[in-house]
Amino acid sequence: MMNKKMLAVPLAMAAALGLALVGCSSSTGGDAGGSGELKIDVPDIAAVSEIGDFEKELNIVSWSGFVEPEWVKPFEEETGCKVNRKIAGTSDEMVQLMRTGNYDLVSASGDASLRLIVGGDVQPLNLDLIPNFGDDIVEGMQGQVYDTLNGKSYGVPIGRGANILQYNTDVVKEAPTSWDVAWESDSPYAGKIIGYDAPIYIADAAVYLMAHNPDLGITNPYALDETQLAAAVDLLKQQNEVIGEYWSDPTAQITSFNGGDVVVGTSWEVLKRLSENPKLEGVLPEEGSTGWSDAWMLAAESEHPNCAYEWMNVTSAPEVNGQIAMNFGMAPANAAFCELNDEARKHCEDFNATDEEYFSNVWFWTTPIEQCIDGRTDVTCTNFQQWTDAWMTVKG
């Protein structure tokens, strides 16, 4: 992820998931976010039953901006747990680092979570030992399909954000309400369109197809059978003909918009704000969008579980969770932060922190797996390796 000085994006450059899968249930109720429980075979790992003595050390893999001195130093002074941070630039790197056995915690995005859970790399959590997880954690970040399996929670929410449609009002005179200006071959902004450079961007095409080609039967952009994946790839190839550039580096994306090289395309709310460009506006289009949601996950064989649990508890408190959210530029998980002061209220308003209607139109990154997480059992869905291979054909 990123902070306001050093930006590093979680790219979904993942390996394939070889999963033994059994059935699926969901309580999505039509919400884009997809709360519910994914029923799959996972290693039988017991959750911690009680907190013991602190082990004096804690090793964390995180996105840039999530583990900073402002809250690390007080935590170390209070607990005696020395925090060692390793910054990762991609979800794939996080998975690899967690599999070394050298780290206790990871700030995983949804495009890594299922790999870690099914691979036996992280353990279920005893939420009773994390009292700050309580009722103030926003509803839309609890029990999500990407970190809750078989009735067990594997993640403590940190923050979330949507992938918005950003545009330059000097060129895009009429405020767009649809993604069509970025996807259709007759877009008046051909050559000035920007897209996200990662296989997970296939889900953005799927979201567009859900609205504009309902006969495909896509009901979850991360649950694509071979026919649906092929349709998404065709749309991406169509967009490739009119796209100006792809972005993975947020700094470069801001530069491209500010320099006029691109005028419309995928962005984050925080990038619009960091650009400090009054000509740039952003919208969550009528089709909805993809997004990201991050959570702390505990290594299955953590050597410092007591320090880790205390870290998850402390960083779930409204003050600290809010610091992380403001430092990165996202909606905090703990809604109580939004009532602390005027600055907090403004931040929460800017990032739609407690607006569940807004986030109900956001499909948070979820690793594609062979089991169809939309509930279908009569077909096999495509996994992330297939998405990665398909993405290579888009860019050529």
XYZ file of N, CA and C in Angstrom, residues 112-327:
648
model
N -4.846 -11.770 -1.250
C -3.873 -12.680 -0.651
C -4.496 -13.562 0.423
N -5.593 -13.113 1.007
C -6.140 -13.752 2.206
C -6.444 -15.237 2.029
N -7.162 -15.584 0.965
C -7.555 -16.981 0.803
C -6.354 -17.892 0.607
N -5.342 -17.396 -0.080
C -4.129 -18.195 -0.241
C -3.494 -18.508 1.106
N -3.451 -17.510 1.956
C -2.835 -17.695 3.270
C -3.653 -18.635 4.144
N -4.972 -18.509 4.083
C -5.833 -19.348 4.921
C -5.784 -20.799 4.461
N -6.016 -21.014 3.172
C -6.080 -22.372 2.652
C -4.709 -23.041 2.691
N -3.665 -22.248 2.556
C -2.322 -22.803 2.624
C -1.863 -23.137 4.030
N -2.695 -22.838 5.026
C -2.303 -23.126 6.404
C -1.250 -22.174 6.932
N -1.142 -20.999 6.315
C -0.122 -20.030 6.707
C -0.576 -19.106 7.827
N -1.884 -18.989 8.016
C -2.417 -18.152 9.093
C -3.433 -18.953 9.892
N -3.695 -18.510 11.093
C -4.571 -19.236 12.005
C -5.855 -18.475 12.283
N -6.910 -19.188 12.643
C -8.146 -18.488 13.040
C -7.908 -17.681 14.297
N -8.727 -16.649 14.480
C -8.528 -15.722 15.596
C -9.599 -15.888 16.659
N -9.183 -15.694 17.881
C -10.099 -15.661 19.010
C -10.449 -14.194 19.262
N -11.576 -13.760 18.724
C -11.924 -12.347 18.790
C -12.215 -11.882 20.209
N -12.488 -12.820 21.120
C -12.698 -12.440 22.514
C -11.431 -11.859 23.124
N -10.289 -12.168 22.526
C -9.013 -11.660 23.024
C -8.627 -10.347 22.355
N -9.537 -9.824 21.522
C -9.300 -8.551 20.832
C -10.499 -7.649 21.122
N -10.630 -7.165 22.348
C -11.840 -6.418 22.732
C -12.109 -5.181 21.882
N -11.067 -4.568 21.340
C -11.281 -3.388 20.497
C -11.881 -3.727 19.144
N -11.987 -5.028 18.841
C -12.673 -5.450 17.626
C -14.172 -5.208 17.743
N -14.669 -4.923 18.880
C -16.074 -4.859 19.260
C -17.055 -4.251 18.281
N -18.109 -3.711 18.820
C -19.258 -3.280 18.028
C -18.966 -2.091 17.117
N -17.845 -1.398 17.344
C -17.561 -0.213 16.546
C -16.895 -0.521 15.210
N -16.456 -1.754 14.996
C -15.936 -2.127 13.683
C -17.093 -2.092 12.691
N -16.921 -1.358 11.597
C -18.030 -1.163 10.664
C -18.544 -2.509 10.159
N -19.844 -2.581 9.992
C -20.497 -3.838 9.634
C -19.948 -4.426 8.337
N -19.700 -3.564 7.375
C -19.266 -4.040 6.065
C -17.876 -4.632 6.028
N -17.133 -4.571 7.150
C -15.799 -5.168 7.198
C -15.754 -6.378 8.125
N -16.901 -6.847 8.530
C -16.951 -8.038 9.369
C -17.518 -9.214 8.576
N -16.939 -10.394 8.792
C -17.473 -11.612 8.210
C -17.452 -11.655 6.701
N -16.437 -11.060 6.093
C -16.372 -11.025 4.634
C -15.821 -12.320 4.055
N -16.189 -12.596 2.818
C -15.854 -13.860 2.177
C -14.350 -14.057 2.044
N -13.581 -12.962 2.009
C -12.146 -13.091 1.805
C -11.369 -13.339 3.099
N -12.020 -13.261 4.268
C -11.264 -13.545 5.498
C -12.075 -14.289 6.559
N -13.227 -14.799 6.190
C -14.048 -15.568 7.126
C -14.458 -16.877 6.460
N -13.964 -17.998 6.985
C -14.240 -19.307 6.404
C -14.782 -20.246 7.460
N -15.808 -21.007 7.066
C -16.349 -22.045 7.935
C -16.703 -21.519 9.330
N -17.203 -20.296 9.384
C -17.607 -19.711 10.649
C -16.465 -19.185 11.494
N -15.240 -19.179 10.955
C -14.080 -18.712 11.711
C -13.509 -17.448 11.076
N -13.135 -16.506 11.930
C -12.523 -15.270 11.457
C -11.008 -15.428 11.425
N -10.421 -14.993 10.327
C -8.972 -15.049 10.180
C -8.356 -13.654 10.057
N -9.175 -12.612 10.097
C -8.642 -11.278 9.893
C -9.263 -10.233 10.795
N -8.437 -9.277 11.238
C -8.904 -8.119 12.000
C -8.857 -6.917 11.069
N -9.997 -6.339 10.699
C -10.051 -5.270 9.702
C -9.211 -4.051 10.074
N -8.603 -3.466 9.038
C -7.794 -2.257 9.211
C -8.436 -1.077 8.488
N -8.755 -1.256 7.209
C -9.358 -0.172 6.431
C -9.742 -0.653 5.053
N -10.454 0.195 4.314
C -10.961 -0.181 3.003
C -11.048 1.032 2.086
N -11.158 0.748 0.794
C -11.299 1.817 -0.182
C -11.849 1.286 -1.488
N -12.401 2.165 -2.287
C -12.974 1.802 -3.586
C -12.043 2.246 -4.706
N -12.105 1.535 -5.815
C -11.441 1.960 -7.045
C -12.421 2.827 -7.824
N -12.177 4.122 -7.826
C -13.120 5.078 -8.388
C -12.770 5.428 -9.836
N -13.720 6.053 -10.533
C -13.495 6.605 -11.867
C -13.070 8.062 -11.694
N -11.841 8.351 -12.047
C -11.304 9.700 -11.917
C -11.272 10.374 -13.289
N -11.511 11.689 -13.318
C -11.536 12.383 -14.599
C -11.108 13.835 -14.441
N -10.589 14.393 -15.530
C -10.137 15.773 -15.580
C -11.269 16.636 -16.125
N -11.769 17.527 -15.312
C -12.940 18.319 -15.687
C -12.656 19.321 -16.805
N -11.380 19.612 -17.071
C -11.050 20.487 -18.193
C -11.346 19.818 -19.534
N -11.255 18.483 -19.544
C -11.451 17.729 -20.782
C -12.786 16.986 -20.766
N -13.076 16.338 -19.650
C -14.328 15.603 -19.497
C -15.350 16.598 -18.947
N -16.004 17.316 -19.830
C -16.849 18.430 -19.426
C -18.116 17.981 -18.703
N -18.679 16.852 -19.136
C -19.893 16.344 -18.505
C -19.513 15.238 -17.524
N -19.889 15.402 -16.270
C -19.502 14.433 -15.245
C -20.021 13.041 -15.607
N -19.132 12.052 -15.748
C -19.573 10.708 -16.128
C -20.304 10.018 -14.981
N -21.250 9.179 -15.330
C -21.958 8.363 -14.347
C -21.719 6.879 -14.582
N -21.036 6.556 -15.682
C -20.793 5.166 -16.070
C -19.325 4.971 -16.404
N -18.888 3.705 -16.284
C -17.543 3.337 -16.685
C -17.396 3.298 -18.208
N -18.466 3.529 -18.967
C -18.388 3.373 -20.414
C -17.321 4.267 -21.035
N -17.044 5.426 -20.431
C -16.036 6.329 -20.980
C -14.638 5.734 -20.914
N -14.469 4.703 -20.085
C -13.153 4.073 -19.943
C -13.078 2.720 -20.631
N -14.237 2.136 -21.002
C -14.231 0.776 -21.521
C -14.642 0.658 -22.986
N -15.479 1.546 -23.482
C -16.020 1.380 -24.830
C -15.044 1.891 -25.899
N -15.037 1.212 -27.043
C -14.094 1.537 -28.118
C -14.364 2.902 -28.747
N -15.596 3.414 -28.599
C -15.910 4.722 -29.166
C -15.793 5.845 -28.138
N -15.080 5.597 -27.052
C -14.897 6.631 -26.034
C -14.255 7.871 -26.652
N -14.784 9.044 -26.357
C -14.185 10.278 -26.887
C -12.814 10.575 -26.286
N -12.422 9.771 -25.298
C -11.154 10.009 -24.624
C -10.117 8.938 -24.983
N -10.318 8.282 -26.113
C -9.389 7.246 -26.567
C -7.961 7.783 -26.587
N -7.054 6.972 -26.075
C -5.654 7.369 -25.988
C -5.320 8.124 -24.728
N -6.342 8.537 -23.988
C -6.149 9.287 -22.745
C -6.757 8.558 -21.548
N -6.974 7.262 -21.695
C -7.603 6.439 -20.656
C -6.519 5.687 -19.892
N -6.695 5.541 -18.579
C -5.726 4.819 -17.763
C -6.416 3.662 -17.038
N -5.738 2.518 -16.975
C -6.263 1.339 -16.293
C -5.250 0.792 -15.309
N -5.697 -0.104 -14.459
C -4.835 -0.669 -13.415
C -4.037 -1.838 -13.985
N -2.770 -1.902 -13.652
C -1.872 -2.887 -14.249
C -1.695 -4.099 -13.334
N -2.658 -5.020 -13.362
C -2.577 -6.242 -12.572
C -3.660 -7.209 -13.020
N -3.431 -8.509 -12.867
C -4.458 -9.484 -13.243
C -5.790 -9.272 -12.539
N -5.769 -8.729 -11.312
C -7.010 -8.530 -10.577
C -7.901 -7.501 -11.278
N -7.329 -6.736 -12.218
C -8.097 -5.762 -12.996
C -9.131 -6.453 -13.887
N -8.964 -7.744 -14.099
C -9.975 -8.514 -14.822
C -11.332 -8.380 -14.139
N -11.320 -8.291 -12.810
C -12.577 -8.138 -12.067
C -13.275 -6.831 -12.420
N -12.525 -5.786 -12.744
C -13.139 -4.519 -13.144
C -13.924 -4.701 -14.445
N -13.339 -5.456 -15.363
C -14.059 -5.749 -16.609
C -15.320 -6.556 -16.317
N -15.214 -7.490 -15.380
C -16.365 -8.321 -15.026
C -17.485 -7.493 -14.406
N -17.133 -6.512 -13.587
C -18.144 -5.621 -12.998
C -18.894 -4.882 -14.107
N -18.164 -4.410 -15.096
C -18.799 -3.705 -16.215
C -19.717 -4.640 -16.997
N -19.273 -5.867 -17.218
C -20.082 -6.833 -17.958
C -21.338 -7.246 -17.188
N -21.260 -7.281 -15.866
C -22.433 -7.612 -15.060
C -23.590 -6.676 -15.379
N -23.255 -5.416 -15.635
C -24.293 -4.416 -15.905
C -24.667 -4.349 -17.379
N -23.708 -4.576 -18.257
C -23.944 -4.316 -19.681
C -24.114 -5.575 -20.524
N -23.812 -6.724 -19.969
C -24.029 -7.976 -20.674
C -24.538 -9.022 -19.678
N -25.751 -8.811 -19.145
C -26.269 -9.707 -18.099
C -26.459 -11.146 -18.559
N -26.549 -11.371 -19.864
C -26.732 -12.732 -20.363
C -25.543 -13.635 -20.031
N -24.411 -13.039 -19.716
C -23.249 -13.833 -19.317
C -23.460 -14.515 -17.969
N -24.379 -13.987 -17.171
C -24.691 -14.606 -15.884
C -23.661 -14.367 -14.807
N -22.857 -13.320 -14.919
C -21.878 -13.012 -13.868
C -22.597 -12.384 -12.685
N -22.449 -12.968 -11.519
C -23.056 -12.417 -10.311
C -22.007 -12.036 -9.262
N -20.760 -12.420 -9.504
C -19.642 -12.043 -8.629
C -18.413 -11.930 -9.530
N -17.762 -10.769 -9.564
C -16.665 -10.574 -10.514
C -15.428 -11.412 -10.227
N -15.392 -12.077 -9.076
C -14.257 -12.945 -8.740
C -14.616 -14.420 -8.926
N -15.808 -14.695 -9.446
C -16.262 -16.060 -9.712
C -16.610 -16.163 -11.183
N -15.597 -16.380 -12.013
C -15.782 -16.420 -13.459
C -15.476 -17.815 -13.988
N -16.432 -18.394 -14.693
C -16.131 -19.646 -15.381
C -15.341 -19.300 -16.646
N -14.972 -20.305 -17.436
C -14.104 -20.054 -18.579
C -14.753 -19.138 -19.614
N -16.053 -19.298 -19.827
C -16.755 -18.445 -20.785
C -16.787 -17.001 -20.306
N -17.059 -16.813 -19.025
C -17.125 -15.464 -18.463
C -15.746 -14.804 -18.446
N -14.716 -15.582 -18.123
C -13.357 -15.037 -18.152
C -12.994 -14.607 -19.572
N -13.350 -15.421 -20.545
C -13.054 -15.078 -21.938
C -13.733 -13.776 -22.343
N -14.966 -13.563 -21.883
C -15.682 -12.329 -22.196
C -15.000 -11.125 -21.554
N -14.544 -11.290 -20.320
C -13.836 -10.207 -19.639
C -12.532 -9.877 -20.351
N -11.835 -10.899 -20.791
C -10.577 -10.684 -21.512
C -10.834 -9.983 -22.842
N -11.904 -10.353 -23.524
C -12.255 -9.671 -24.771
C -12.503 -8.185 -24.533
N -13.195 -7.864 -23.446
C -13.445 -6.462 -23.119
C -12.141 -5.737 -22.806
N -11.251 -6.402 -22.076
C -9.957 -5.801 -21.747
C -9.132 -5.549 -23.005
N -9.191 -6.482 -23.949
C -8.467 -6.287 -25.205
C -9.070 -5.135 -26.002
N -10.394 -4.994 -25.934
C -11.044 -3.857 -26.580
C -10.560 -2.559 -25.950
N -10.503 -2.531 -24.623
C -10.022 -1.329 -23.943
C -8.560 -1.055 -24.266
N -7.778 -2.130 -24.412
C -6.357 -1.972 -24.690
C -6.108 -1.165 -25.962
N -7.067 -1.210 -26.896
C -6.922 -0.484 -28.151
C -7.060 1.029 -27.971
N -7.711 1.454 -26.904
C -7.946 2.885 -26.702
C -7.270 3.415 -25.446
N -6.606 2.552 -24.717
C -6.018 2.974 -23.447
C -4.717 3.732 -23.690
N -4.459 4.709 -22.850
C -3.220 5.469 -22.952
C -2.088 4.807 -22.200
N -2.389 4.336 -20.987
C -1.386 3.648 -20.186
C -2.047 2.889 -19.049
N -1.272 1.970 -18.470
C -1.668 1.250 -17.268
C -0.810 1.766 -16.113
N -1.365 1.722 -14.912
C -0.590 2.176 -13.765
C -0.523 1.108 -12.678
N 0.633 1.055 -12.037
C 0.793 0.274 -10.815
C 1.477 1.111 -9.750
N 2.180 2.144 -10.179
C 2.862 3.075 -9.279
C 1.967 4.303 -9.087
N 1.442 4.502 -7.883
C 0.555 5.645 -7.665
C 1.184 6.994 -7.992
N 2.484 7.140 -7.709
C 3.147 8.403 -8.015
C 3.113 8.689 -9.510
N 3.368 7.650 -10.306
C 3.329 7.804 -11.756
C 1.914 8.100 -12.241
N 0.925 7.496 -11.588
C -0.464 7.748 -11.965
C -0.819 9.217 -11.743
N -0.431 9.737 -10.591
C -0.695 11.148 -10.291
C -0.011 12.048 -11.318
N 1.230 11.713 -11.648
C 1.978 12.505 -12.633
C 1.290 12.496 -13.993
N 0.766 11.339 -14.385
C 0.106 11.230 -15.688
C -1.156 12.071 -15.754
N -1.940 12.065 -14.666
C -3.144 12.903 -14.639
C -2.774 14.383 -14.598
N -1.830 14.736 -13.743
C -1.467 16.148 -13.612
C -0.819 16.688 -14.874
N -0.121 15.821 -15.607
C 0.532 16.261 -16.838
C -0.369 16.238 -18.054
N -1.592 15.702 -17.905
C -2.523 15.670 -19.016
C -2.337 14.501 -19.963
N -1.426 13.575 -19.630
C -1.232 12.406 -20.485
C -2.471 11.520 -20.497
N -3.187 11.480 -19.374
C -4.451 10.760 -19.284
C -5.485 11.690 -18.659
N -6.761 11.439 -18.984
C -7.806 12.332 -18.488
C -8.947 11.590 -17.804
N -8.965 10.246 -17.905
C -10.040 9.495 -17.276
C -9.575 8.060 -17.042
N -10.056 7.460 -15.948
C -9.726 6.069 -15.684
C -9.708 5.737 -14.212
N -9.166 4.568 -13.897
C -9.227 4.017 -12.552
C -8.266 4.724 -11.598
N -8.759 4.982 -10.388
C -7.939 5.656 -9.380
C -8.457 5.296 -7.990
N -7.807 5.860 -6.981
C -8.277 5.784 -5.597
C -8.616 7.191 -5.130
N -9.520 7.286 -4.181
C -9.884 8.588 -3.629
C -8.652 9.323 -3.107
N -7.752 8.604 -2.453
C -6.573 9.247 -1.874
C -5.654 9.802 -2.955
N -5.586 9.155 -4.117
C -4.712 9.654 -5.178
C -5.241 10.962 -5.736
N -6.567 11.049 -5.849
C -7.168 12.307 -6.291
C -6.790 13.437 -5.340
N -6.814 13.150 -4.060
C -6.503 14.169 -3.063
C -5.006 14.490 -3.033
N -4.170 13.466 -3.159
C -2.731 13.690 -3.141
C -2.258 14.468 -4.364
N -3.003 14.377 -5.456
C -2.610 15.106 -6.665
C -2.682 16.612 -6.465
N -3.537 17.047 -5.511
C -3.740 18.471 -5.237
C -4.092 19.235 -6.517
N -4.809 18.540 -7.392
C -5.200 19.122 -8.673
C -6.697 19.403 -8.645
N -7.096 20.673 -8.611
C -8.526 21.002 -8.525
C -9.317 20.590 -9.757
N -8.632 20.245 -10.850
C -9.324 19.833 -12.067
C -9.791 18.379 -12.004
N -9.267 17.618 -11.033
C -9.586 16.202 -10.963
C -10.771 15.946 -10.048
N -11.709 15.163 -10.540
C -12.857 14.723 -9.751
C -12.936 13.205 -9.831
N -13.725 12.610 -8.936
C -13.879 11.165 -8.935
C -15.307 10.770 -8.595
N -15.712 9.594 -9.063
C -17.071 9.125 -8.829
C -17.069 7.606 -8.750
N -17.986 7.064 -7.971
C -18.259 5.627 -8.000
C -19.392 5.445 -8.999
N -19.107 4.915 -10.194
C -20.115 4.858 -11.258
C -21.296 3.958 -10.938
N -22.325 4.064 -11.759
C -23.579 3.362 -11.525
C -23.425 1.842 -11.580
N -22.414 1.345 -12.275
C -22.200 -0.100 -12.328
C -21.590 -0.655 -11.051
N -21.103 0.235 -10.170
C -20.332 -0.208 -9.016
C -18.864 -0.291 -9.386
N -18.073 -0.894 -8.520
C -16.639 -0.930 -8.768
C -15.993 -2.036 -7.948
N -14.701 -2.224 -8.174
C -13.913 -3.090 -7.296
C -13.320 -2.229 -6.184
N -12.687 -2.863 -5.233
C -12.069 -2.136 -4.135
C -11.153 -3.047 -3.358
N -10.604 -2.541 -2.264
C -9.674 -3.326 -1.456
C -9.996 -3.145 0.021
N -9.740 -4.191 0.771
C -9.969 -4.184 2.212
C -8.822 -4.956 2.859
N -8.184 -4.352 3.845
C -7.004 -4.953 4.473
C -7.298 -5.406 5.897
N -6.608 -6.464 6.317
C -6.821 -7.011 7.664
C -5.527 -7.596 8.207
N -5.361 -7.495 9.525
C -4.248 -8.170 10.190
C -4.540 -9.665 10.244
N -3.550 -10.487 9.866
C -3.685 -11.934 9.923
C -2.476 -12.501 10.661
N -2.723 -13.500 11.505
C -1.710 -14.058 12.404
C -1.140 -15.356 11.844
N 0.181 -15.440 11.791
C 0.856 -16.622 11.268
C 0.455 -17.873 12.044
N 0.297 -18.971 11.325
C -0.130 -20.225 11.941
C 0.850 -20.680 13.014
N 2.122 -20.441 12.802
C 3.145 -20.862 13.749
C 3.891 -19.659 14.309
N 3.144 -18.625 14.623
C 3.740 -17.415 15.182
C 4.526 -17.730 16.459
N 5.735 -17.183 16.533
C 6.562 -17.359 17.725
C 6.244 -16.320 18.791
N 5.440 -15.331 18.422
C 5.134 -14.246 19.355
C 3.632 -13.924 19.324
N 2.792 -14.913 19.592
C 1.340 -14.697 19.466
C 0.778 -13.716 20.482
N 1.374 -13.634 21.659
C 0.845 -12.724 22.680
C 1.082 -11.265 22.293
N 2.297 -10.984 21.828
C 2.568 -9.638 21.320
C 1.674 -9.344 20.111
N 1.463 -10.354 19.268
C 0.656 -10.160 18.067
C -0.787 -9.827 18.408
N -1.363 -10.564 19.363
C -2.741 -10.285 19.753
C -2.868 -8.881 20.331
N -1.879 -8.481 21.109
C -1.954 -7.141 21.687
C -1.818 -6.078 20.600
N -0.989 -6.336 19.601
C -0.883 -5.403 18.473
C -2.225 -5.271 17.753
N -2.870 -6.400 17.479
C -4.160 -6.346 16.797
C -5.186 -5.601 17.632
N -5.113 -5.754 18.951
C -6.057 -5.061 19.819
C -5.780 -3.562 19.847
N -4.523 -3.190 20.049
C -4.162 -1.773 20.139
C -4.460 -1.050 18.831
N -4.135 -1.672 17.705
C -4.348 -0.998 16.417
C -5.799 -1.028 15.970
N -6.642 -1.749 16.711
C -8.084 -1.716 16.429
C -8.789 -0.630 17.221
N -8.112 -0.045 18.197
C -8.690 1.056 18.963
C -8.915 2.240 18.039
N -9.940 3.029 18.280
C -10.289 4.106 17.345
C -9.151 5.073 17.053
N -8.382 5.459 18.088
C -7.320 6.436 17.877
C -6.239 5.908 16.944
N -5.793 4.670 17.189
C -4.689 4.123 16.398
C -5.176 3.692 15.019
N -6.328 3.036 14.956
C -6.862 2.660 13.654
C -7.067 3.898 12.791
N -7.498 4.974 13.408
C -7.669 6.214 12.675
C -6.363 6.796 12.193
N -5.313 6.678 13.014
C -3.999 7.147 12.586
C -3.532 6.400 11.339
N -3.716 5.089 11.352
C -3.320 4.288 10.202
C -4.116 4.706 8.969
N -5.426 4.874 9.137
C -6.288 5.235 8.018
C -5.925 6.601 7.440
N -5.641 7.558 8.305
C -5.288 8.890 7.830
C -3.901 8.885 7.194
N -2.992 8.101 7.745
C -1.640 8.043 7.213
C -1.632 7.454 5.809
